[in-house]
PDB file of C-alpha atoms in Angstrom:
ATOM      1  CA  MET D   1      70.799  96.600 108.637  1.00 44.00           C
ATOM      2  CA  SER D   2      67.823  98.139 110.081  1.00 59.00           C
ATOM      3  CA  GLU D   3      63.692  99.820 108.844  1.00 85.00           C
ATOM      4  CA  VAL D   4      63.371 102.159 106.643  1.00 87.00           C
ATOM      5  CA  ARG D   5      64.337 105.556 107.846  1.00 90.00           C
ATOM      6  CA  HIS D   6      64.201 109.563 107.284  1.00 92.00           C
ATOM      7  CA  ARG D   7      61.623 108.687 104.555  1.00 92.00           C
ATOM      8  CA  GLN D   8      59.759 111.731 102.792  1.00 95.00           C
ATOM      9  CA  ARG D   9      57.850 112.508  99.282  1.00 95.00           C
ATOM     10  CA  LEU D  10      59.498 113.490  96.482  1.00 94.00           C
ATOM     11  CA  ARG D  11      58.332 116.572  94.859  1.00 94.00           C
ATOM     12  CA  GLU D  12      57.116 115.942  91.251  1.00 92.00           C
ATOM     13  CA  LYS D  13      59.781 118.563  90.243  1.00 93.00           C
ATOM     14  CA  ASP D  14      62.080 116.303  91.611  1.00 93.00           C
ATOM     15  CA  ALA D  15      60.412 112.560  90.083  1.00 91.00           C
ATOM     16  CA  SER D  16      60.778 113.894  86.975  1.00 92.00           C
ATOM     17  CA  ARG D  17      63.791 114.816  86.744  1.00 93.00           C
ATOM     18  CA  ILE D  18      64.790 111.191  88.255  1.00 93.00           C
ATOM     19  CA  SER D  19      62.938 109.752  85.959  1.00 92.00           C
ATOM     20  CA  GLN D  20      64.575 111.974  83.049  1.00 93.00           C
ATOM     21  CA  ILE D  21      67.951 110.586  84.370  1.00 91.00           C
ATOM     22  CA  LEU D  22      66.953 107.136  83.999  1.00 91.00           C
ATOM     23  CA  SER D  23      65.712 107.301  80.510  1.00 91.00           C
ATOM     24  CA  GLU D  24      68.614 109.185  79.261  1.00 90.00           C
ATOM     25  CA  GLU D  25      71.094 106.488  80.934  1.00 88.00           C
ATOM     26  CA  LEU D  26      69.371 103.245  80.237  1.00 91.00           C
ATOM     27  CA  GLY D  27      68.264 103.938  76.738  1.00 89.00           C
ATOM     28  CA  CYS D  28      64.605 103.493  76.984  1.00 90.00           C
ATOM     29  CA  SER D  29      61.188 104.945  79.086  1.00 88.00           C
ATOM     30  CA  VAL D  30      61.543 105.778  82.967  1.00 88.00           C
ATOM     31  CA  LYS D  31      58.268 107.321  84.240  1.00 85.00           C
ATOM     32  CA  LEU D  32      58.710 107.224  87.970  1.00 80.00           C
ATOM     33  CA  ASP D  33      56.503 110.547  88.300  1.00 73.00           C
ATOM     34  CA  GLU D  34      52.897 108.962  87.367  1.00 77.00           C
ATOM     35  CA  LYS D  35      52.619 108.319  91.095  1.00 82.00           C
ATOM     36  CA  PRO D  36      54.169 109.664  94.615  1.00 92.00           C
ATOM     37  CA  LEU D  37      58.194 109.131  94.685  1.00 93.00           C
ATOM     38  CA  ASP D  38      59.202 108.412  98.178  1.00 94.00           C
ATOM     39  CA  ALA D  39      63.221 109.232  99.553  1.00 95.00           C
ATOM     40  CA  GLY D  40      64.012 106.657 102.766  1.00 95.00           C
ATOM     41  CA  GLU D  41      67.709 105.325 104.056  1.00 94.00           C
ATOM     42  CA  TYR D  42      67.610 101.700 104.810  1.00 90.00           C
ATOM     43  CA  GLY D  43      71.013 101.070 106.407  1.00 88.00           C
ATOM     44  CA  ASP D  44      73.655 102.853 104.288  1.00 89.00           C
ATOM     45  CA  LEU D  45      71.830 103.312 101.024  1.00 90.00           C
ATOM     46  CA  LYS D  46      69.397 105.775  99.540  1.00 94.00           C
ATOM     47  CA  LEU D  47      65.838 104.234  98.148  1.00 95.00           C
ATOM     48  CA  LEU D  48      63.262 105.193  95.741  1.00 95.00           C
ATOM     49  CA  PHE D  49      59.293 104.300  96.773  1.00 93.00           C
ATOM     50  CA  HIS D  50      56.185 103.484  95.086  1.00 89.00           C
ATOM     51  CA  GLY D  51      54.762 102.700  97.714  1.00 85.00           C
ATOM     52  CA  GLN D  52      55.876 100.011  99.146  1.00 85.00           C
ATOM     53  CA  LYS D  53      57.804  99.177  96.389  1.00 90.00           C
ATOM     54  CA  VAL D  54      61.631  99.983  95.776  1.00 93.00           C
ATOM     55  CA  VAL D  55      62.379 101.577  92.655  1.00 93.00           C
ATOM     56  CA  GLY D  56      65.551 102.889  92.375  1.00 94.00           C
ATOM     57  CA  ILE D  57      68.075 102.967  94.397  1.00 95.00           C
ATOM     58  CA  VAL D  58      70.844 106.469  95.112  1.00 94.00           C
ATOM     59  CA  ILE D  59      74.334 105.892  93.744  1.00 91.00           C
ATOM     60  CA  ASN D  60      77.288 107.903  94.443  1.00 87.00           C
ATOM     61  CA  GLU D  61      74.905 110.300  94.423  1.00 90.00           C
ATOM     62  CA  LYS D  62      73.661 109.553  91.124  1.00 92.00           C
ATOM     63  CA  PRO D  63      69.859 107.704  90.906  1.00 95.00           C
ATOM     64  CA  PHE D  64      69.832 104.267  89.114  1.00 95.00           C
ATOM     65  CA  PRO D  65      66.967 101.732  88.995  1.00 95.00           C
ATOM     66  CA  SER D  66      66.638  98.681  91.270  1.00 94.00           C
ATOM     67  CA  LEU D  67      66.512  95.164  89.935  1.00 96.00           C
ATOM     68  CA  ARG D  68      63.028  94.767  90.019  1.00 93.00           C
ATOM     69  CA  LEU D  69      62.115  97.736  88.275  1.00 93.00           C
ATOM     70  CA  LEU D  70      65.199  96.642  85.528  1.00 95.00           C
ATOM     71  CA  GLN D  71      63.465  93.509  84.479  1.00 93.00           C
ATOM     72  CA  GLU D  72      60.114  95.760  83.975  1.00 91.00           C
ATOM     73  CA  LEU D  73      61.740  98.506  82.025  1.00 91.00           C
ATOM     74  CA  LYS D  74      64.144  96.316  79.459  1.00 88.00           C
ATOM     75  CA  PRO D  75      67.328  98.562  79.240  1.00 94.00           C
ATOM     76  CA  THR D  76      69.760  98.537  76.260  1.00 92.00           C
ATOM     77  CA  ARG D  77      72.611 100.757  78.205  1.00 95.00           C
ATOM     78  CA  LYS D  78      74.707 100.504  81.364  1.00 96.00           C
ATOM     79  CA  TYR D  79      75.202  96.490  80.916  1.00 97.00           C
ATOM     80  CA  VAL D  80      77.236  94.031  82.014  1.00 98.00           C
ATOM     81  CA  GLU D  81      76.444  90.255  80.407  1.00 98.00           C
ATOM     82  CA  VAL D  82      77.993  87.371  82.721  1.00 97.00           C
ATOM     83  CA  ASP D  83      77.773  83.685  81.179  1.00 96.00           C
ATOM     84  CA  MET D  84      75.992  81.275  83.448  1.00 96.00           C
ATOM     85  CA  GLY D  85      78.730  79.785  85.281  1.00 96.00           C
ATOM     86  CA  ALA D  86      79.016  83.479  87.271  1.00 96.00           C
ATOM     87  CA  VAL D  87      75.508  83.767  88.025  1.00 97.00           C
ATOM     88  CA  LYS D  88      75.523  81.479  91.304  1.00 97.00           C
ATOM     89  CA  PHE D  89      78.483  84.238  92.839  1.00 98.00           C
ATOM     90  CA  VAL D  90      76.860  87.055  91.433  1.00 98.00           C
ATOM     91  CA  VAL D  91      73.465  85.897  92.698  1.00 97.00           C
ATOM     92  CA  ASN D  92      75.171  85.760  96.260  1.00 97.00           C
ATOM     93  CA  GLY D  93      76.572  89.213  95.903  1.00 96.00           C
ATOM     94  CA  ALA D  94      79.723  88.408  94.976  1.00 98.00           C
ATOM     95  CA  ASP D  95      81.486  91.302  92.750  1.00 98.00           C
ATOM     96  CA  VAL D  96      81.749  90.142  89.276  1.00 98.00           C
ATOM     97  CA  MET D  97      84.999  89.452  87.690  1.00 96.00           C
ATOM     98  CA  LYS D  98      86.302  90.379  84.278  1.00 96.00           C
ATOM     99  CA  PRO D  99      86.344  86.455  83.257  1.00 96.00           C
ATOM    100  CA  GLY D 100      83.420  85.870  83.464  1.00 96.00           C
ATOM    101  CA  ILE D 101      81.522  88.851  80.819  1.00 97.00           C
ATOM    102  CA  VAL D 102      80.819  88.112  78.185  1.00 96.00           C
ATOM    103  CA  ASP D 103      79.449  90.949  76.754  1.00 96.00           C
ATOM    104  CA  CYS D 104      78.510  94.786  78.040  1.00 96.00           C
ATOM    105  CA  ASP D 105      78.107  98.562  76.901  1.00 96.00           C
ATOM    106  CA  LYS D 106      81.573  99.790  75.798  1.00 95.00           C
ATOM    107  CA  GLN D 107      80.374 103.546  76.556  1.00 95.00           C
ATOM    108  CA  ILE D 108      80.604 102.621  80.603  1.00 96.00           C
ATOM    109  CA  LEU D 109      82.975 104.779  82.533  1.00 96.00           C
ATOM    110  CA  GLU D 110      85.147 103.297  85.605  1.00 96.00           C
ATOM    111  CA  GLY D 111      82.829 104.113  88.391  1.00 96.00           C
ATOM    112  CA  ASP D 112      79.554 103.907  86.730  1.00 96.00           C
ATOM    113  CA  THR D 113      76.171 101.933  88.384  1.00 96.00           C
ATOM    114  CA  VAL D 114      75.836  99.014  86.003  1.00 97.00           C
ATOM    115  CA  PHE D 115      73.230  96.352  85.614  1.00 97.00           C
ATOM    116  CA  VAL D 116      74.318  93.174  85.313  1.00 98.00           C
ATOM    117  CA  ARG D 117      72.558  90.360  83.608  1.00 98.00           C
ATOM    118  CA  GLU D 118      73.539  86.952  82.144  1.00 97.00           C
ATOM    119  CA  ALA D 119      74.196  85.754  78.837  1.00 96.00           C
ATOM    120  CA  LEU D 120      71.089  83.008  78.519  1.00 96.00           C
ATOM    121  CA  HIS D 121      67.864  84.717  79.205  1.00 95.00           C
ATOM    122  CA  ARG D 122      69.302  89.002  79.587  1.00 95.00           C
ATOM    123  CA  LYS D 123      67.586  89.331  83.312  1.00 96.00           C
ATOM    124  CA  PRO D 124      69.046  91.298  85.138  1.00 97.00           C
ATOM    125  CA  ILE D 125      70.627  89.921  88.698  1.00 98.00           C
ATOM    126  CA  ALA D 126      72.390  92.652  90.312  1.00 98.00           C
ATOM    127  CA  VAL D 127      72.935  96.357  89.983  1.00 97.00           C
ATOM    128  CA  GLY D 128      76.572  97.652  91.299  1.00 97.00           C
ATOM    129  CA  ILE D 129      80.060  99.918  90.170  1.00 97.00           C
ATOM    130  CA  ALA D 130      82.202  99.363  87.243  1.00 97.00           C
ATOM    131  CA  ILE D 131      85.557  99.781  88.216  1.00 97.00           C
ATOM    132  CA  GLU D 132      87.478  99.616  84.611  1.00 95.00           C
ATOM    133  CA  PRO D 133      85.679 101.345  81.688  1.00 96.00           C
ATOM    134  CA  GLY D 134      83.770  99.225  79.176  1.00 94.00           C
ATOM    135  CA  GLU D 135      86.905  98.187  76.809  1.00 93.00           C
ATOM    136  CA  LYS D 136      88.647  96.738  79.346  1.00 93.00           C
ATOM    137  CA  LEU D 137      85.967  94.799  80.622  1.00 92.00           C
ATOM    138  CA  GLY D 138      85.072  92.948  78.356  1.00 81.00           C
ATOM    139  CA  ASN D 139      88.734  91.850  78.117  1.00 84.00           C
ATOM    140  CA  ARG D 140      88.149  88.646  79.916  1.00 81.00           C
ATOM    141  CA  GLU D 141      91.471  89.283  81.781  1.00 87.00           C
ATOM    142  CA  LYS D 142      92.400  88.529  85.922  1.00 93.00           C
ATOM    143  CA  GLY D 143      90.025  90.578  88.115  1.00 94.00           C
ATOM    144  CA  LYS D 144      87.084  92.763  89.305  1.00 96.00           C
ATOM    145  CA  GLY D 145      85.459  93.995  86.663  1.00 97.00           C
ATOM    146  CA  VAL D 146      81.755  95.225  88.618  1.00 98.00           C
ATOM    147  CA  HIS D 147      81.716  95.660  92.965  1.00 98.00           C
ATOM    148  CA  THR D 148      78.237  94.044  93.834  1.00 97.00           C
ATOM    149  CA  ILE D 149      75.707  96.114  95.708  1.00 96.00           C
ATOM    150  CA  HIS D 150      72.692  94.570  95.303  1.00 96.00           C
ATOM    151  CA  TRP D 151      71.614  91.403  93.926  1.00 97.00           C
ATOM    152  CA  VAL D 152      68.989  89.237  93.587  1.00 96.00           C
ATOM    153  CA  GLY D 153      67.925  87.784  96.927  1.00 94.00           C
ATOM    154  CA  ASP D 154      69.087  90.686  98.795  1.00 94.00           C
ATOM    155  CA  LYS D 155      67.229  92.309 101.060  1.00 91.00           C
ATOM    156  CA  ILE D 156      66.321  94.732  98.385  1.00 91.00           C
ATOM    157  CA  TRP D 157      64.784  92.716  96.848  1.00 91.00           C
ATOM    158  CA  ASP D 158      63.177  91.555  99.661  1.00 88.00           C
ATOM    159  CA  MET D 159      61.262  94.611 100.199  1.00 84.00           C
ATOM    160  CA  TRP D 160      59.278  94.530  96.456  1.00 68.00           C
TER     161      TRP D 160
END
């Protein structure tokens, strides 16, 4: 990956719409329209910025907060919780395997963007796409549960 390209300022109306979408999706108040919001491309990802801070990622044409912003927000929806044995793999970019999932939001649908949190402190450690719906993610069967896109320590994390 290289540097951020095609960075442009979003209109206040668009920033308000993104804040509203995120607030509804995550079940917490998201205020991205208080400061200017920019969009830019980083490799094949579209990112959202407040100044030099990455505050969001656009995945499948939908905005989702970056891990740094998720840690500030304390969301109550769209989460997948993993046991402590899975943490070391997830923070190195591995996909989340279903046997490591101990809890999740049952309203997750296949293809939804979700965040992965660790079970002890419930801190977000990754963002990814659910491979199966929430009812099937927590059944501890074999296979992948979440395809990881952004994790603690990756290049997006280091942009903060």
